mmCIF file of C-alpha atoms in Angstrom:
data_model
loop_
_atom_site.group_PDB
_atom_site.id
_atom_site.type_symbol
_atom_site.label_atom_id
_atom_site.label_comp_id
_atom_site.label_asym_id
_atom_site.label_seq_id
_atom_site.Cartn_x
_atom_site.Cartn_y
_atom_site.Cartn_z
ATOM 1 C CA UNK F 1343 -87.033 -33.005 30.050
ATOM 2 C CA UNK F 1344 -84.671 -35.779 28.680
ATOM 3 C CA UNK F 1345 -82.278 -33.842 26.599
ATOM 4 C CA UNK F 1346 -79.628 -36.057 24.490
ATOM 5 C CA UNK F 1347 -77.082 -34.961 22.116
ATOM 6 C CA UNK F 1348 -75.789 -36.387 18.794
ATOM 7 C CA UNK F 1349 -72.526 -34.782 17.515
ATOM 8 C CA UNK F 1350 -73.619 -31.186 17.426
ATOM 9 C CA UNK F 1351 -77.286 -31.895 17.464
ATOM 10 C CA UNK F 1352 -78.962 -31.648 20.930
ATOM 11 C CA UNK F 1353 -82.670 -32.850 20.929
ATOM 12 C CA UNK F 1354 -85.287 -33.348 23.374
ATOM 13 C CA UNK F 1355 -86.404 -36.851 23.849
ATOM 14 C CA UNK F 1356 -90.320 -37.384 24.199
ATOM 15 C CA UNK F 1357 -92.183 -40.424 25.541
ATOM 16 C CA UNK F 1358 -92.836 -43.155 23.000
ATOM 17 C CA UNK F 1359 -95.827 -43.480 21.035
ATOM 18 C CA UNK F 1360 -97.607 -46.441 19.362
ATOM 19 C CA UNK F 1361 -96.349 -45.779 16.030
ATOM 20 C CA UNK F 1362 -93.910 -47.669 14.134
ATOM 21 C CA UNK F 1363 -91.538 -44.854 12.945
ATOM 22 C CA UNK F 1364 -89.884 -41.709 14.898
ATOM 23 C CA UNK F 1365 -91.503 -38.321 14.617
ATOM 24 C CA UNK F 1366 -88.945 -35.568 14.686
ATOM 25 C CA UNK F 1367 -90.123 -32.224 14.682
ATOM 26 C CA UNK F 1368 -88.514 -28.614 14.884
ATOM 27 C CA UNK F 1369 -90.313 -26.756 17.179
ATOM 28 C CA UNK F 1370 -91.538 -22.972 17.009
ATOM 29 C CA UNK F 1371 -88.496 -22.202 19.348
ATOM 30 C CA UNK F 1372 -86.081 -24.323 17.386
ATOM 31 C CA UNK F 1373 -85.857 -26.838 19.702
ATOM 32 C CA UNK F 1374 -85.580 -30.381 17.919
ATOM 33 C CA UNK F 1375 -87.900 -32.917 19.201
ATOM 34 C CA UNK F 1376 -87.566 -36.591 18.809
ATOM 35 C CA UNK F 1377 -90.696 -39.196 19.580
ATOM 36 C CA UNK F 1378 -89.505 -42.958 19.032
ATOM 37 C CA UNK F 1379 -91.727 -45.726 18.831
ATOM 38 C CA UNK F 1380 -92.510 -47.230 22.405
ATOM 39 C CA UNK F 1381 -89.753 -49.657 23.694
ATOM 40 C CA UNK F 1382 -86.844 -47.633 22.081
ATOM 41 C CA UNK F 1383 -83.757 -47.501 23.933
ATOM 42 C CA UNK F 1384 -82.241 -43.922 24.061
ATOM 43 C CA UNK F 1385 -79.497 -45.582 22.027
ATOM 44 C CA UNK F 1386 -81.701 -46.723 19.030
ATOM 45 C CA UNK F 1387 -83.385 -43.208 19.174
ATOM 46 C CA UNK F 1388 -79.554 -41.684 18.964
ATOM 47 C CA UNK F 1389 -79.082 -43.702 16.018
ATOM 48 C CA UNK F 1390 -81.985 -42.679 14.043
ATOM 49 C CA UNK F 1391 -81.190 -38.928 14.856
ATOM 50 C CA UNK F 1392 -77.866 -39.644 13.271
ATOM 51 C CA UNK F 1393 -79.361 -41.128 10.240
ATOM 52 C CA UNK F 1394 -81.456 -37.780 9.910
ATOM 53 C CA UNK F 1395 -78.636 -35.734 10.294
ATOM 54 C CA UNK F 1396 -78.797 -33.891 7.294
ATOM 55 C CA UNK F 1397 -82.360 -33.517 7.207
ATOM 56 C CA UNK F 1398 -82.187 -31.886 10.667
ATOM 57 C CA UNK F 1399 -79.644 -29.368 9.374
ATOM 58 C CA UNK F 1400 -81.465 -28.408 6.584
ATOM 59 C CA UNK F 1401 -84.947 -27.732 8.440
ATOM 60 C CA UNK F 1402 -82.697 -26.006 11.449
ATOM 61 C CA UNK F 1403 -81.116 -23.620 8.884
ATOM 62 C CA UNK F 1404 -84.676 -22.763 7.319
ATOM 63 C CA UNK F 1405 -86.056 -22.150 10.873
ATOM 64 C CA UNK F 1406 -83.390 -19.579 11.580
ATOM 65 C CA UNK F 1407 -84.354 -18.018 8.072
ATOM 66 C CA UNK F 1408 -87.754 -17.986 9.101
ATOM 67 C CA UNK F 1409 -87.216 -16.616 12.282
ATOM 68 C CA UNK F 1410 -84.841 -13.698 11.288
ATOM 69 C CA UNK F 1411 -87.882 -11.784 9.851
ATOM 70 C CA UNK F 1412 -89.632 -12.103 13.489
ATOM 71 C CA UNK F 1413 -91.336 -8.855 14.310
ATOM 72 C CA UNK F 1414 -90.405 -6.440 17.178
ATOM 73 C CA UNK F 1415 -93.320 -3.836 17.776
ATOM 74 C CA UNK F 1416 -93.062 -0.603 19.539
ATOM 75 C CA UNK F 1417 -95.835 0.867 21.576
ATOM 76 C CA UNK F 1418 -96.370 4.234 19.883
ATOM 77 C CA UNK F 1419 -98.929 5.793 17.832
ATOM 78 C CA UNK F 1420 -98.907 4.331 14.421
ATOM 79 C CA UNK F 1421 -97.383 1.052 15.245
ATOM 80 C CA UNK F 1422 -99.349 -1.858 13.372
ATOM 81 C CA UNK F 1423 -100.677 -5.157 15.315
ATOM 82 C CA UNK F 1424 -102.442 -7.862 13.478
ATOM 83 C CA UNK F 1425 -105.872 -9.059 14.349
ATOM 84 C CA UNK F 1426 -107.667 -12.120 12.186
ATOM 85 C CA UNK F 1427 -104.970 -11.356 9.247
ATOM 86 C CA UNK F 1428 -105.355 -7.616 8.987
ATOM 87 C CA UNK F 1429 -103.121 -4.772 10.456
ATOM 88 C CA UNK F 1430 -104.467 -2.411 12.554
ATOM 89 C CA UNK F 1431 -102.465 0.858 13.756
ATOM 90 C CA UNK F 1432 -102.433 1.677 17.166
ATOM 91 C CA UNK F 1433 -103.576 4.679 18.927
ATOM 92 C CA UNK F 1434 -103.005 5.775 22.497
ATOM 93 C CA UNK F 1435 -106.012 7.445 23.941
ATOM 94 C CA UNK F 1436 -107.002 9.280 27.173
ATOM 95 C CA UNK F 1437 -110.578 8.752 27.662
ATOM 96 C CA UNK F 1438 -111.282 5.523 27.311
ATOM 97 C CA UNK F 1439 -112.934 2.949 30.173
ATOM 98 C CA UNK F 1440 -111.303 -0.058 28.619
ATOM 99 C CA UNK F 1441 -107.338 -1.079 28.488
ATOM 100 C CA UNK F 1442 -107.669 -2.046 24.821
ATOM 101 C CA UNK F 1443 -110.600 -2.033 22.188
ATOM 102 C CA UNK F 1444 -110.662 -1.995 18.519
ATOM 103 C CA UNK F 1445 -112.516 0.928 17.357
ATOM 104 C CA UNK F 1446 -112.929 2.679 13.979
ATOM 105 C CA UNK F 1447 -110.370 0.566 12.576
ATOM 106 C CA UNK F 1448 -107.845 0.995 15.048
ATOM 107 C CA UNK F 1449 -106.241 -0.539 17.994
ATOM 108 C CA UNK F 1450 -107.187 1.914 21.111
ATOM 109 C CA UNK F 1451 -104.950 1.428 24.000
ATOM 110 C CA UNK F 1452 -105.596 3.429 27.348
ATOM 111 C CA UNK F 1453 -102.569 5.963 27.636
ATOM 112 C CA UNK F 1454 -102.269 4.733 31.281
ATOM 113 C CA UNK F 1455 -101.589 1.508 30.530
ATOM 114 C CA UNK F 1456 -98.398 2.468 29.209
ATOM 115 C CA UNK F 1457 -97.480 5.240 31.280
ATOM 116 C CA UNK F 1458 -98.323 3.276 34.790
ATOM 117 C CA UNK F 1459 -97.540 -0.320 33.592
ATOM 118 C CA UNK F 1460 -95.148 -0.083 30.626
ATOM 119 C CA UNK F 1461 -94.783 -2.657 27.918
ATOM 120 C CA UNK F 1462 -95.749 -5.799 30.103
ATOM 121 C CA UNK F 1463 -99.111 -4.587 30.980
ATOM 122 C CA UNK F 1464 -99.406 -3.098 27.769
ATOM 123 C CA UNK F 1465 -98.887 -7.041 26.026
ATOM 124 C CA UNK F 1466 -101.378 -8.262 29.212
ATOM 125 C CA UNK F 1467 -103.991 -5.828 27.489
ATOM 126 C CA UNK F 1468 -103.628 -7.652 23.977
ATOM 127 C CA UNK F 1469 -103.568 -11.019 25.772
ATOM 128 C CA UNK F 1470 -106.731 -10.564 27.686
ATOM 129 C CA UNK F 1471 -108.417 -8.960 24.661
ATOM 130 C CA UNK F 1472 -107.406 -11.674 22.079
ATOM 131 C CA UNK F 1473 -108.320 -14.564 24.856
ATOM 132 C CA UNK F 1474 -111.795 -13.024 25.008
ATOM 133 C CA UNK F 1475 -112.080 -12.771 21.347
ATOM 134 C CA UNK F 1476 -110.592 -16.221 20.724
ATOM 135 C CA UNK F 1477 -112.909 -18.107 23.203
ATOM 136 C CA UNK F 1478 -115.857 -16.732 20.793
ATOM 137 C CA UNK F 1479 -114.046 -17.578 17.788
ATOM 138 C CA UNK F 1480 -112.746 -21.308 18.566
ATOM 139 C CA UNK F 1481 -116.167 -22.169 20.020
ATOM 140 C CA UNK F 1482 -117.798 -21.200 16.903
ATOM 141 C CA UNK F 1483 -115.293 -23.159 14.751
ATOM 142 C CA UNK F 1484 -114.786 -26.267 17.053
ATOM 143 C CA UNK F 1485 -118.686 -26.326 16.855
ATOM 144 C CA UNK F 1486 -118.598 -26.442 13.286
ATOM 145 C CA UNK F 1487 -115.795 -28.616 12.610
ATOM 146 C CA UNK F 1488 -115.994 -31.306 15.189
ATOM 147 C CA UNK F 1489 -119.117 -33.098 13.506
ATOM 148 C CA UNK F 1490 -117.220 -33.208 10.553
ATOM 149 C CA UNK F 1491 -114.408 -34.898 12.040
ATOM 150 C CA UNK F 1492 -116.663 -37.094 14.167
ATOM 151 C CA UNK F 1493 -115.469 -35.998 17.390
ATOM 152 C CA UNK F 1494 -116.927 -34.575 20.611
ATOM 153 C CA UNK F 1495 -114.928 -31.699 22.607
ATOM 154 C CA UNK F 1496 -115.268 -31.522 26.290
ATOM 155 C CA UNK F 1497 -113.761 -28.163 26.523
ATOM 156 C CA UNK F 1498 -111.915 -25.316 25.024
ATOM 157 C CA UNK F 1499 -109.447 -23.142 26.435
ATOM 158 C CA UNK F 1500 -107.342 -19.840 24.901
ATOM 159 C CA UNK F 1501 -104.380 -19.361 26.880
ATOM 160 C CA UNK F 1502 -100.748 -18.623 26.540
ATOM 161 C CA UNK F 1503 -99.088 -21.491 25.263
ATOM 162 C CA UNK F 1504 -95.513 -20.669 24.590
ATOM 163 C CA UNK F 1505 -94.082 -21.969 21.486
ATOM 164 C CA UNK F 1506 -97.261 -24.191 20.708
ATOM 165 C CA UNK F 1507 -100.151 -23.014 18.550
ATOM 166 C CA UNK F 1508 -102.588 -25.670 20.004
ATOM 167 C CA UNK F 1509 -102.898 -29.032 21.778
ATOM 168 C CA UNK F 1510 -105.246 -31.703 22.190
ATOM 169 C CA UNK F 1511 -105.778 -32.971 25.788
ATOM 170 C CA UNK F 1512 -106.610 -36.959 26.101
ATOM 171 C CA UNK F 1513 -109.660 -35.537 28.194
ATOM 172 C CA UNK F 1514 -110.881 -33.983 25.294
ATOM 173 C CA UNK F 1515 -109.873 -30.777 25.814
ATOM 174 C CA UNK F 1516 -108.673 -28.200 23.141
ATOM 175 C CA UNK F 1517 -106.223 -25.624 23.761
ATOM 176 C CA UNK F 1518 -105.370 -22.577 21.471
ATOM 177 C CA UNK F 1519 -102.612 -20.139 21.935
ATOM 178 C CA UNK F 1520 -104.195 -16.504 22.105
ATOM 179 C CA UNK F 1521 -101.629 -15.457 19.446
ATOM 180 C CA UNK F 1522 -103.671 -17.690 17.072
ATOM 181 C CA UNK F 1523 -106.033 -14.753 16.645
ATOM 182 C CA UNK F 1524 -103.713 -12.923 14.854
ATOM 183 C CA UNK F 1525 -103.691 -15.282 11.952
ATOM 184 C CA UNK F 1526 -106.454 -15.021 9.054
ATOM 185 C CA UNK F 1527 -109.391 -17.014 9.454
ATOM 186 C CA UNK F 1528 -108.470 -19.510 7.083
ATOM 187 C CA UNK F 1529 -105.400 -20.296 9.071
ATOM 188 C CA UNK F 1530 -107.632 -20.561 12.324
ATOM 189 C CA UNK F 1531 -109.708 -23.159 10.756
ATOM 190 C CA UNK F 1532 -106.458 -25.202 9.890
ATOM 191 C CA UNK F 1533 -105.509 -25.093 13.380
ATOM 192 C CA UNK F 1534 -108.860 -26.272 14.464
ATOM 193 C CA UNK F 1535 -109.069 -29.003 12.171
ATOM 194 C CA UNK F 1536 -105.472 -30.058 12.902
ATOM 195 C CA UNK F 1537 -106.197 -30.266 16.653
ATOM 196 C CA UNK F 1538 -109.560 -31.983 16.022
ATOM 197 C CA UNK F 1539 -107.891 -34.775 13.851
ATOM 198 C CA UNK F 1540 -105.354 -35.628 16.787
ATOM 199 C CA UNK F 1541 -108.509 -37.103 18.526
ATOM 200 C CA UNK F 1542 -108.364 -39.642 15.794
ATOM 201 C CA UNK F 1543 -104.251 -39.819 15.665
ATOM 202 C CA UNK F 1544 -101.787 -38.447 18.268
ATOM 203 C CA UNK F 1545 -99.168 -38.338 15.659
ATOM 204 C CA UNK F 1546 -98.413 -37.032 12.366
ATOM 205 C CA UNK F 1547 -98.513 -40.184 10.375
ATOM 206 C CA UNK F 1548 -100.087 -40.369 6.720
ATOM 207 C CA UNK F 1549 -103.347 -41.606 8.833
ATOM 208 C CA UNK F 1550 -103.292 -38.330 10.445
ATOM 209 C CA UNK F 1551 -102.689 -36.181 7.414
ATOM 210 C CA UNK F 1552 -105.426 -38.335 5.373
ATOM 211 C CA UNK F 1553 -107.763 -37.176 8.400
ATOM 212 C CA UNK F 1554 -107.142 -33.357 7.666
ATOM 213 C CA UNK F 1555 -107.382 -34.054 3.945
ATOM 214 C CA UNK F 1556 -110.705 -35.125 4.240
ATOM 215 C CA UNK F 1557 -112.099 -32.068 5.891
ATOM 216 C CA UNK F 1558 -109.748 -29.372 4.470
ATOM 217 C CA UNK F 1559 -108.188 -30.563 0.855
ATOM 218 C CA UNK F 1560 -106.068 -27.676 0.668
ATOM 219 C CA UNK F 1561 -104.555 -28.079 4.160
ATOM 220 C CA UNK F 1562 -100.889 -28.022 2.751
ATOM 221 C CA UNK F 1563 -101.159 -24.428 1.769
ATOM 222 C CA UNK F 1564 -102.589 -23.218 4.969
ATOM 223 C CA UNK F 1565 -100.120 -25.191 6.830
ATOM 224 C CA UNK F 1566 -97.211 -23.581 4.723
ATOM 225 C CA UNK F 1567 -98.587 -19.974 5.231
ATOM 226 C CA UNK F 1568 -98.071 -20.921 9.055
ATOM 227 C CA UNK F 1569 -94.722 -22.306 8.615
ATOM 228 C CA UNK F 1570 -93.805 -19.115 6.953
ATOM 229 C CA UNK F 1571 -95.599 -16.271 8.632
ATOM 230 C CA UNK F 1572 -95.831 -17.874 12.192
ATOM 231 C CA UNK F 1573 -92.715 -15.632 13.594
ATOM 232 C CA UNK F 1574 -94.823 -12.529 12.632
ATOM 233 C CA UNK F 1575 -97.403 -13.336 14.779
ATOM 234 C CA UNK F 1576 -96.326 -11.579 17.911
ATOM 235 C CA UNK F 1577 -97.386 -8.421 20.300
#
């Protein structure tokens, strides 16, 4: 990882891209990531960061405000967990063959999971459940949207992705964070379309957003929802 500093701004310098302008992004974990045009020297990138210093300060402050409301959930009866945009209460049950299942409007978690493995294993149960359901959901939505974007997807994976919602691999593979399954369906569709459009444009230029707009004219509203509420999508 190439980390540089301009005054009090620490940023991650990413490999250069074919685009002509520098892309500066505040990642979900608060890291300032900078992708310059190919051929830029580190000193040239520093100069760009310096020129965008006030913009970076403002967006970092906004990121801190949004993440101050991040949810910390407890593993007790009645706690709420999100699935496809809806909140479901947790019930710890004793007579269940599965570690976790959604039944009669509640997330039923086997009590033995907590008693024997603690919260770490309980989180793993949710992760496994969302990965399984996510594979079904994302395959369905990618199949629906890929022809509209005029792309062919080679493979789909749902997994732990740290602070990224999704990614588009050069080999034609799409990766989605299992936590996406906590978001409403319209937000999941936005994430799918966003990544499909990266097949045409790897960065976030106007050309990229024009591609998104062709398929999803209200993408700005969905993008804003994810920006504001992303921190609440947690187990």
